[in-house]
């Protein structure tokens, strides 16, 4: 007889996205997990047959209430872990000024590994409590403290990509690589040490901050490191008009901003490009042809007054788009906030007649926060939805919890319950969190 802990079986309403539906609601469904992976998704009526086939006991079956549903964990495709320290205040200045006056001084503090351990522990704990089961993190220039971030993610059980930031030009003296060679050596040392640690679900990701702060030589070398080690790449692209103008001056012989990355070898099918607000049509075509993806960060785009990203246009151009919080340009660590800002941004573009496309709705944003981000991070073969063979990263959502921020009514359909959670719910509605089949945490209210 298999051990009890080998199996988990959930019976009730399952909500996820697939290749056809942005929101697929499966009621009266049984989902089985053995170890880390999903082994069946079937009609509840077949539960006896499944129990006979797989041999699981009755006490591993969790029956969801009519007010609960199971959904994939949120995937934050762009977040600055050190900036959780200054999330909230100081949001009245544009991107480039904000970097020099707030962000760089904050990140410089992470040379202190003890400080980094405290701040990073709080950041990851918070994101996980908010339902983020996977995150792609920018850290800082410092190899040692970035390795601490990786250690913490592994210890707490979060699936994560960890990026040691590289930047060697147009940086303040107190926060820059010592030289081009030092930047290259540190990036290689970081990757080597990450590989030696052989984490379970924590991986390195090559992280040139953006073209403004990286020399052409450094970007080319980082692309080679990524290629040799078969690594993903993350950076920023076309976030702010001032930034775009700066890049044009720095690289006058290039066609556009995306071309800077493309010629350096950084534009690949494993590249995550944060923002993409001010893209030319040629850039969209290049991103699509290379198979790179965009992390849409709507809170940050609005808060720093960077612009409004036309996500519908990107999607219709066959570009993969996920969602990111972009702490702390985005003031909230919650992916629910990113979902809401994504829908509002699309509505504003539509009202402003800036686009004729159909605005995004909550279903589109739900997909972007789960399967869409998995596609952007090239992990959709492992997580992002509930497909047999994938690892079980999931949230049990309870819309009926007594301390919920919203009320229920008899007329509410399951689709309306999902919509309510996405628009006005919070972590009090997250009953349980699972990563790779392991129960990680429960909301304090439960």
PDB file of N, CA, C and O in Angstrom, residues 11 22 28 32 62 73 75 78 125 153 218-219 248 252 259 269 313 387:
ATOM      1  N   UNK A  11     -11.007  17.077  -4.743  1.00  0.00           N
ATOM      2  CA  UNK A  11     -12.285  16.862  -5.416  1.00  0.00           C
ATOM      3  C   UNK A  11     -13.114  18.137  -5.286  1.00  0.00           C
ATOM      4  O   UNK A  11     -13.328  18.649  -4.175  1.00  0.00           O
ATOM      5  N   UNK A  22      -8.627  30.907 -21.701  1.00  0.00           N
ATOM      6  CA  UNK A  22      -7.886  31.663 -20.698  1.00  0.00           C
ATOM      7  C   UNK A  22      -8.323  31.293 -19.293  1.00  0.00           C
ATOM      8  O   UNK A  22      -7.535  31.351 -18.347  1.00  0.00           O
ATOM      9  N   UNK A  28     -16.888  19.498 -10.370  1.00  0.00           N
ATOM     10  CA  UNK A  28     -17.063  18.069 -10.069  1.00  0.00           C
ATOM     11  C   UNK A  28     -15.898  17.253 -10.642  1.00  0.00           C
ATOM     12  O   UNK A  28     -16.087  16.236 -11.311  1.00  0.00           O
ATOM     13  N   UNK A  32      -5.504  14.246  -9.008  1.00  0.00           N
ATOM     14  CA  UNK A  32      -4.627  13.429  -8.184  1.00  0.00           C
ATOM     15  C   UNK A  32      -3.172  13.812  -8.337  1.00  0.00           C
ATOM     16  O   UNK A  32      -2.705  14.113  -9.434  1.00  0.00           O
ATOM     17  N   UNK A  62      -9.229  15.292  -0.337  1.00  0.00           N
ATOM     18  CA  UNK A  62      -9.676  16.580   0.206  1.00  0.00           C
ATOM     19  C   UNK A  62     -10.827  17.085  -0.655  1.00  0.00           C
ATOM     20  O   UNK A  62     -10.647  17.399  -1.830  1.00  0.00           O
ATOM     21  N   UNK A  73      -0.548  28.093  -8.860  1.00  0.00           N
ATOM     22  CA  UNK A  73       0.126  29.155  -8.127  1.00  0.00           C
ATOM     23  C   UNK A  73       0.488  30.304  -9.051  1.00  0.00           C
ATOM     24  O   UNK A  73       0.687  30.126 -10.255  1.00  0.00           O
ATOM     25  N   UNK A  75       2.784  33.087 -10.809  1.00  0.00           N
ATOM     26  CA  UNK A  75       4.161  33.109 -11.291  1.00  0.00           C
ATOM     27  C   UNK A  75       4.537  34.551 -11.593  1.00  0.00           C
ATOM     28  O   UNK A  75       4.028  35.148 -12.543  1.00  0.00           O
ATOM     29  N   UNK A  78       8.758  38.971 -13.097  1.00  0.00           N
ATOM     30  CA  UNK A  78       9.727  40.070 -12.968  1.00  0.00           C
ATOM     31  C   UNK A  78       9.567  40.747 -11.616  1.00  0.00           C
ATOM     32  O   UNK A  78       8.601  41.483 -11.373  1.00  0.00           O
ATOM     33  N   UNK A 125       9.151  35.296   1.996  1.00  0.00           N
ATOM     34  CA  UNK A 125       8.013  34.904   2.824  1.00  0.00           C
ATOM     35  C   UNK A 125       6.750  35.648   2.426  1.00  0.00           C
ATOM     36  O   UNK A 125       5.663  35.067   2.342  1.00  0.00           O
ATOM     37  N   UNK A 153      15.329  30.951  -0.959  1.00  0.00           N
ATOM     38  CA  UNK A 153      14.262  30.418  -1.816  1.00  0.00           C
ATOM     39  C   UNK A 153      14.214  28.900  -1.733  1.00  0.00           C
ATOM     40  O   UNK A 153      13.131  28.295  -1.632  1.00  0.00           O
ATOM     41  N   UNK A 218      30.057  43.827 -22.395  1.00  0.00           N
ATOM     42  CA  UNK A 218      29.526  43.030 -21.292  1.00  0.00           C
ATOM     43  C   UNK A 218      28.305  42.241 -21.749  1.00  0.00           C
ATOM     44  O   UNK A 218      28.169  41.049 -21.422  1.00  0.00           O
ATOM     45  N   UNK A 219      27.398  42.869 -22.486  1.00  0.00           N
ATOM     46  CA  UNK A 219      26.205  42.158 -22.944  1.00  0.00           C
ATOM     47  C   UNK A 219      26.572  40.960 -23.806  1.00  0.00           C
ATOM     48  O   UNK A 219      25.981  39.876 -23.684  1.00  0.00           O
ATOM     49  N   UNK A 248      19.194  55.101 -27.581  1.00  0.00           N
ATOM     50  CA  UNK A 248      19.465  55.544 -28.959  1.00  0.00           C
ATOM     51  C   UNK A 248      20.773  56.324 -29.039  1.00  0.00           C
ATOM     52  O   UNK A 248      21.539  56.195 -30.010  1.00  0.00           O
ATOM     53  N   UNK A 252      23.974  54.392 -31.424  1.00  0.00           N
ATOM     54  CA  UNK A 252      23.406  55.057 -32.607  1.00  0.00           C
ATOM     55  C   UNK A 252      23.415  54.209 -33.867  1.00  0.00           C
ATOM     56  O   UNK A 252      22.658  54.480 -34.800  1.00  0.00           O
ATOM     57  N   UNK A 259      17.217  45.733 -30.991  1.00  0.00           N
ATOM     58  CA  UNK A 259      18.351  45.360 -31.833  1.00  0.00           C
ATOM     59  C   UNK A 259      19.655  45.363 -31.043  1.00  0.00           C
ATOM     60  O   UNK A 259      20.578  44.592 -31.352  1.00  0.00           O
ATOM     61  N   UNK A 269      15.094  32.504 -27.259  1.00  0.00           N
ATOM     62  CA  UNK A 269      13.816  31.921 -26.855  1.00  0.00           C
ATOM     63  C   UNK A 269      13.766  31.613 -25.362  1.00  0.00           C
ATOM     64  O   UNK A 269      12.807  31.016 -24.869  1.00  0.00           O
ATOM     65  N   UNK A 313      -2.091  43.935 -28.306  1.00  0.00           N
ATOM     66  CA  UNK A 313      -1.332  43.993 -29.560  1.00  0.00           C
ATOM     67  C   UNK A 313      -0.180  42.994 -29.544  1.00  0.00           C
ATOM     68  O   UNK A 313       0.100  42.335 -30.551  1.00  0.00           O
ATOM     69  N   UNK A 387      -2.023  19.865 -15.876  1.00  0.00           N
ATOM     70  CA  UNK A 387      -1.921  18.859 -16.932  1.00  0.00           C
ATOM     71  C   UNK A 387      -1.163  17.667 -16.365  1.00  0.00           C
ATOM     72  O   UNK A 387      -0.169  17.834 -15.654  1.00  0.00           O
TER      73      UNK A 387
END
